[in-house]
Short mmCIF file of C-alpha atoms in Angstrom, two decimals:
data_model
loop_
_atom_site.label_atom_id
_atom_site.label_comp_id
_atom_site.label_asym_id
_atom_site.label_seq_id
_atom_site.Cartn_x
_atom_site.Cartn_y
_atom_site.Cartn_z
CA MET C 1 106.45 -115.82 111.78
CA PRO C 2 104.89 -117.65 109.04
CA ASP C 3 102.20 -118.91 111.32
CA GLU C 4 101.14 -115.33 112.30
CA ILE C 5 100.94 -114.40 108.64
CA ASN C 6 98.66 -117.50 107.93
CA VAL C 7 96.40 -116.56 110.97
CA GLU C 8 96.19 -112.95 110.04
CA PHE C 9 95.28 -113.96 106.15
CA SER C 10 92.69 -116.26 107.49
CA HIS C 11 91.09 -113.87 109.77
CA LYS C 12 90.98 -111.31 106.77
CA LEU C 13 89.32 -113.78 104.55
CA SER C 14 86.69 -114.54 107.19
CA GLU C 15 86.00 -110.99 107.51
CA GLN C 16 85.56 -110.64 103.71
CA GLU C 17 83.19 -113.72 103.64
CA ASP C 18 81.08 -112.44 106.66
CA GLU C 19 80.86 -109.01 104.79
CA GLN C 20 79.79 -110.52 101.54
CA GLU C 21 77.08 -112.44 103.53
CA GLU C 22 76.00 -109.30 105.17
CA ARG C 23 75.68 -107.43 101.81
CA GLN C 24 73.72 -110.33 100.15
CA HIS C 25 71.49 -110.60 103.32
CA LYS C 26 70.72 -106.86 102.86
CA ARG C 27 70.06 -107.24 99.29
CA LYS C 28 67.93 -109.99 99.98
CA ALA C 29 65.80 -108.06 102.80
CA ARG C 30 65.46 -105.18 100.41
CA TRP C 31 63.75 -107.13 97.70
CA GLU C 32 61.69 -109.21 100.16
CA VAL C 33 60.51 -105.64 101.43
CA LEU C 34 59.89 -104.67 98.05
CA ILE C 35 57.97 -107.67 96.90
CA GLU C 36 55.94 -107.53 99.99
CA ILE C 37 54.98 -103.68 99.36
CA VAL C 38 53.84 -104.83 95.97
CA GLU C 39 51.89 -107.75 97.26
CA VAL C 40 49.96 -105.79 99.95
CA ALA C 41 49.27 -103.10 97.48
CA VAL C 42 47.87 -105.35 95.09
CA LEU C 43 45.66 -107.14 97.80
CA ALA C 44 44.30 -103.74 99.04
CA ILE C 45 43.51 -102.66 95.63
CA VAL C 46 41.98 -105.95 94.29
CA ALA C 47 39.76 -106.50 97.66
CA ILE C 48 38.22 -103.00 97.07
CA ALA C 49 37.77 -104.05 93.34
CA THR C 50 36.31 -107.20 94.24
CA ALA C 51 33.81 -105.77 96.39
CA TRP C 52 32.84 -102.97 93.88
CA SER C 53 32.53 -105.71 91.17
CA GLY C 54 30.23 -107.69 93.34
CA TYR C 55 28.33 -104.67 94.39
CA GLN C 56 27.82 -103.56 90.50
CA ALA C 57 26.51 -107.05 89.64
CA ALA C 58 23.89 -107.02 92.33
CA ARG C 59 22.75 -103.67 91.17
CA TRP C 60 22.48 -104.88 87.63
CA ASP C 61 20.70 -107.79 88.65
CA GLY C 62 18.21 -105.82 90.43
CA GLN C 63 17.93 -103.36 87.32
CA GLN C 64 17.45 -106.60 85.11
CA SER C 65 14.37 -107.48 87.18
CA LEU C 66 12.98 -104.04 87.41
CA LEU C 67 13.36 -103.63 83.32
CA TYR C 68 11.63 -107.11 82.94
CA GLY C 69 8.75 -106.13 85.44
CA GLN C 70 8.11 -102.78 83.71
CA ALA C 71 8.18 -104.54 80.24
CA THR C 72 5.68 -107.07 81.56
CA ALA C 73 3.45 -104.33 82.98
CA ASP C 74 3.59 -102.22 79.52
CA ARG C 75 2.54 -105.45 77.82
CA PHE C 76 -0.59 -105.63 80.08
CA LYS C 77 -1.28 -101.92 79.67
CA ALA C 78 -0.95 -102.56 75.86
CA ASP C 79 -3.36 -105.33 76.00
CA ALA C 80 -5.94 -103.32 78.21
CA ALA C 81 -5.37 -100.37 75.75
CA SER C 82 -5.96 -102.65 72.52
CA THR C 83 -9.12 -104.03 74.17
CA TYR C 84 -10.69 -100.88 74.81
CA GLY C 85 -9.79 -99.60 71.49
CA GLY C 86 -11.44 -102.49 69.95
CA GLN C 87 -14.75 -102.02 72.19
CA GLU C 88 -14.78 -98.39 71.03
CA LEU C 89 -14.48 -99.30 67.42
CA SER C 90 -17.24 -101.93 67.92
CA ALA C 91 -19.62 -99.40 69.46
CA ASP C 92 -18.79 -97.12 66.56
CA SER C 93 -19.42 -99.44 64.14
CA ALA C 94 -22.72 -100.47 65.75
CA MET C 95 -23.90 -96.76 65.86
CA PHE C 96 -22.70 -96.31 62.09
CA THR C 97 -25.00 -99.46 61.06
CA ALA C 98 -27.81 -97.97 63.19
CA TYR C 99 -27.21 -94.62 61.41
CA LEU C 100 -27.37 -96.48 58.08
CA GLN C 101 -30.72 -97.85 58.91
CA ALA C 102 -32.04 -94.67 59.96
CA ARG C 103 -30.97 -92.79 56.74
CA SER C 104 -32.71 -95.59 54.99
CA ALA C 105 -35.84 -94.99 56.87
CA GLY C 106 -35.69 -91.55 56.28
CA ASP C 107 -35.50 -90.45 60.10
CA SER C 108 -33.20 -87.47 60.08
CA LYS C 109 -33.62 -86.95 63.84
CA LEU C 110 -32.47 -90.52 64.47
CA GLU C 111 -29.69 -90.06 62.25
CA MET C 112 -28.24 -86.93 64.11
CA LEU C 113 -28.94 -88.87 67.49
CA TYR C 114 -26.49 -91.75 66.30
CA ILE C 115 -23.91 -89.39 64.83
CA ARG C 116 -23.78 -87.49 68.45
CA ARG C 117 -23.18 -90.83 70.04
CA PHE C 118 -19.94 -91.32 67.84
CA THR C 119 -16.58 -90.96 69.51
CA PRO C 120 -14.89 -87.75 68.85
CA ASP C 121 -12.46 -89.48 66.60
CA TYR C 122 -14.95 -91.37 64.87
CA ARG C 123 -17.02 -88.38 64.13
CA VAL C 124 -14.06 -86.92 62.49
CA ALA C 125 -13.44 -89.68 60.27
CA PHE C 126 -17.32 -89.67 59.60
CA ALA C 127 -17.22 -86.33 58.27
CA ALA C 128 -14.42 -86.85 55.90
CA TRP C 129 -16.26 -90.07 54.89
CA LEU C 130 -19.29 -88.08 54.01
CA LYS C 131 -17.20 -86.00 51.84
CA THR C 132 -16.23 -88.79 49.59
CA GLU C 133 -20.12 -89.15 48.48
CA PRO C 134 -20.15 -92.74 49.54
CA PHE C 135 -23.86 -92.90 48.63
CA THR C 136 -23.25 -92.09 44.97
CA ASN C 137 -19.56 -92.79 44.77
CA PRO C 138 -18.84 -96.69 44.35
CA ALA C 139 -15.08 -95.94 44.91
CA ALA C 140 -15.75 -94.48 48.36
CA PRO C 141 -14.25 -96.18 51.41
CA PRO C 142 -16.89 -98.68 53.03
CA GLY C 143 -17.06 -96.63 56.37
CA PRO C 144 -15.41 -94.02 58.45
CA GLY C 145 -13.15 -96.55 60.04
CA TYR C 146 -11.14 -97.13 56.81
CA MET C 147 -10.64 -93.53 56.38
CA PRO C 148 -7.05 -92.12 56.97
CA GLN C 149 -8.66 -89.44 59.21
CA TYR C 150 -9.86 -92.19 61.77
CA ARG C 151 -7.55 -92.23 64.85
CA ASN C 152 -8.20 -94.49 67.68
CA PRO C 153 -6.11 -93.11 70.77
CA SER C 154 -6.27 -96.64 72.57
CA PHE C 155 -4.81 -98.41 69.67
CA GLU C 156 -1.92 -95.83 69.40
CA SER C 157 -1.49 -96.04 73.07
CA ALA C 158 -1.31 -99.73 72.81
CA ALA C 159 1.28 -99.60 69.80
CA ARG C 160 3.53 -97.38 71.73
CA LEU C 161 3.30 -99.28 75.14
CA ASN C 162 4.25 -102.53 72.87
CA THR C 163 7.05 -100.76 71.43
CA LEU C 164 8.16 -99.51 74.70
CA ALA C 165 7.71 -102.82 76.31
CA SER C 166 10.02 -104.43 73.32
CA ALA C 167 12.92 -101.77 73.98
CA THR C 168 12.55 -102.12 78.02
CA PHE C 169 12.79 -105.96 77.79
CA ASP C 170 15.96 -105.34 75.31
CA GLN C 171 17.45 -103.19 78.07
CA GLY C 172 16.91 -105.76 80.56
CA THR C 173 18.71 -108.59 78.50
CA ALA C 174 21.58 -105.79 78.37
CA ALA C 175 21.38 -105.53 82.03
CA ARG C 176 21.77 -109.12 82.71
CA ASP C 177 24.74 -109.39 80.08
CA THR C 178 26.43 -106.45 82.12
CA ALA C 179 25.76 -108.35 85.33
CA GLU C 180 27.17 -111.52 84.21
CA ARG C 181 30.43 -109.40 83.13
CA TYR C 182 30.74 -108.25 86.57
CA VAL C 183 30.42 -111.67 88.04
CA ARG C 184 32.90 -112.82 85.60
CA ASP C 185 35.26 -109.98 86.74
CA THR C 186 34.60 -110.65 90.50
CA VAL C 187 35.94 -114.37 89.77
CA LEU C 188 39.05 -112.86 88.08
CA PHE C 189 39.69 -110.70 91.06
CA ALA C 190 39.27 -113.62 93.35
CA SER C 191 41.99 -115.30 91.30
CA VAL C 192 44.39 -112.65 91.64
CA LEU C 193 43.94 -112.68 95.43
CA PHE C 194 44.47 -116.48 95.33
CA LEU C 195 47.83 -115.97 93.37
CA VAL C 196 49.08 -113.17 95.61
CA ALA C 197 48.34 -115.60 98.44
CA ILE C 198 50.32 -118.46 97.04
CA ALA C 199 53.11 -116.41 95.95
CA GLN C 200 53.77 -115.21 99.69
CA ARG C 201 54.35 -118.73 100.60
CA PHE C 202 57.44 -119.28 97.89
CA LYS C 203 60.76 -118.73 99.20
CA VAL C 204 62.51 -118.75 95.98
CA ARG C 205 62.95 -115.42 94.56
CA SER C 206 62.15 -116.08 90.91
CA VAL C 207 59.10 -118.10 91.47
CA ARG C 208 57.70 -115.54 93.93
CA VAL C 209 58.40 -112.64 91.61
CA ALA C 210 56.98 -114.45 88.60
CA THR C 211 53.71 -115.39 90.34
CA THR C 212 53.47 -111.86 91.67
CA THR C 213 53.97 -110.47 88.11
CA ILE C 214 51.15 -112.89 86.64
CA ALA C 215 48.68 -111.73 89.64
CA PHE C 216 49.51 -107.93 88.70
CA ALA C 217 48.79 -108.52 84.99
CA LEU C 218 45.61 -110.17 85.60
CA ALA C 219 44.67 -107.62 88.03
CA ALA C 220 45.30 -104.92 85.70
CA TYR C 221 43.33 -106.72 82.86
CA THR C 222 40.46 -107.13 85.06
CA THR C 223 40.55 -103.60 86.24
CA PHE C 224 40.54 -102.31 82.77
CA ALA C 225 37.44 -104.68 82.16
CA VAL C 226 35.69 -103.22 84.96
CA ALA C 227 36.35 -99.67 83.96
CA ILE C 228 34.83 -99.92 80.63
CA LEU C 229 31.56 -101.64 81.73
CA PRO C 230 28.49 -99.45 82.31
CA ARG C 231 27.96 -98.38 86.05
CA ILE C 232 24.83 -97.68 88.15
CA LEU C 233 26.53 -94.91 90.50
CA SER C 234 23.01 -93.73 92.14
CA ARG C 235 19.46 -93.42 91.24
CA SER C 236 16.86 -90.99 92.40
CA PRO C 237 13.31 -92.61 93.26
CA PRO C 238 11.15 -91.92 90.07
CA ALA C 239 8.43 -89.37 90.14
CA ASN C 240 4.89 -90.59 91.15
CA GLY C 241 3.45 -92.11 88.07
CA ASP C 242 6.44 -91.88 86.08
CA MET C 243 9.06 -94.77 85.74
CA VAL C 244 12.75 -94.23 84.84
CA ILE C 245 15.02 -96.83 83.33
CA ILE C 246 18.81 -96.84 82.46
CA ASP C 247 19.70 -97.69 78.85
CA PRO C 248 22.90 -99.65 79.43
CA SER C 249 23.93 -98.93 75.82
CA ILE C 250 24.11 -94.97 76.22
CA ARG C 251 23.92 -94.96 80.13
CA ALA C 252 21.57 -92.36 80.10
CA ARG C 253 18.26 -91.84 81.89
CA VAL C 254 15.08 -91.62 79.93
CA SER C 255 11.59 -90.85 80.65
CA ARG C 256 8.96 -93.66 80.65
CA ALA C 257 5.96 -93.50 78.31
CA GLY C 258 2.45 -93.90 79.40
CA ALA C 259 2.77 -91.73 82.47
CA GLY C 260 -0.43 -89.82 81.76
CA PRO C 261 -1.47 -86.61 83.49
CA ALA C 262 -1.02 -87.77 86.84
CA ALA C 263 2.87 -87.51 86.18
CA ALA C 264 2.72 -83.97 84.81
CA GLY C 265 4.01 -81.26 86.82
CA ARG C 266 6.22 -83.37 88.83
CA GLY C 267 9.96 -83.94 87.90
CA TRP C 268 13.02 -85.97 88.68
CA SER C 269 16.67 -85.68 88.72
CA GLY C 270 19.67 -88.09 89.42
CA VAL C 271 23.32 -88.85 88.52
CA THR C 272 24.62 -91.76 86.19
CA ASP C 273 28.20 -92.12 85.34
CA GLY C 274 28.99 -88.81 86.90
CA ARG C 275 26.47 -86.77 84.66
CA THR C 276 23.20 -85.41 86.03
CA TYR C 277 20.11 -86.00 84.24
CA SER C 278 16.78 -84.30 85.08
CA ARG C 279 13.25 -84.13 83.72
CA PRO C 280 11.85 -80.51 84.55
CA ALA C 281 8.63 -80.50 86.41
CA GLY C 282 5.61 -79.75 84.28
CA GLN C 283 7.11 -81.45 81.31
CA ARG C 284 5.01 -84.31 79.99
CA THR C 285 6.67 -87.03 77.96
CA THR C 286 5.12 -89.39 75.43
CA CYS C 287 7.44 -92.18 74.12
CA CYS C 288 10.87 -92.19 75.94
CA PRO C 289 12.64 -89.34 74.47
CA PRO C 290 15.95 -88.48 75.78
CA VAL C 291 16.04 -86.02 78.70
CA SER C 292 18.28 -82.99 79.19
CA ALA C 293 21.60 -83.51 80.43
CA SER C 294 24.38 -81.44 82.21
#
């Protein structure tokens, strides 16, 4: 009888141990399944985010090159406008000297001939200069070129283009900085992929959970860093004769200056950061004002 009791007692202990092992196995299986689901979700999200970050880095690199190219082109245009303005002023000055000689000789017909050969802007300044009685007033300006009424469109265009070139170059520098930030975030996303891959090799629960937690935290930080960066979602081709740039600081499209009459009558529109920007057809711009947004 005692032997039968001992056997039955041993059998019950064995069954209890088997049940405990089975319950432990089920609990282990559940946490393994849960951690695997988390790892797969992180891998999927980070893989997409890595591709997106790399795409944006490439787009901003291209934007940098475009802006630097536009800045260089504007510098050349400014130099050409400044040179042309200097030639106009030199020609007007030569005509003015000849006018003074004709007036000294008393040849009124020749005087009128030289006056008609002045450029329109110089002629306006010349009329204002005559009102100062320069031949009797020693305080009068030396010539029409010193009058506040004198305006040379070429010089003004050169000043606008130089200002625009400086602003565009600064935007190119900002675009380069944005591209570098996207590259940094791409590297961080790659680090997350590495950590998740390493975590899957660990069999110790605490180590695997700790590694996955670090990877998840790094992924969350990098995702936030990417989310606050400016983005180039799409860009329509610029209107013929009109260049378009994106200002990284305000993330808005602006119309380029110096388009000239060839660009008048043509419009453009596009989407940046979910907002639609457009320049109505027929609207002529001068120096990079913000366009309408909706």
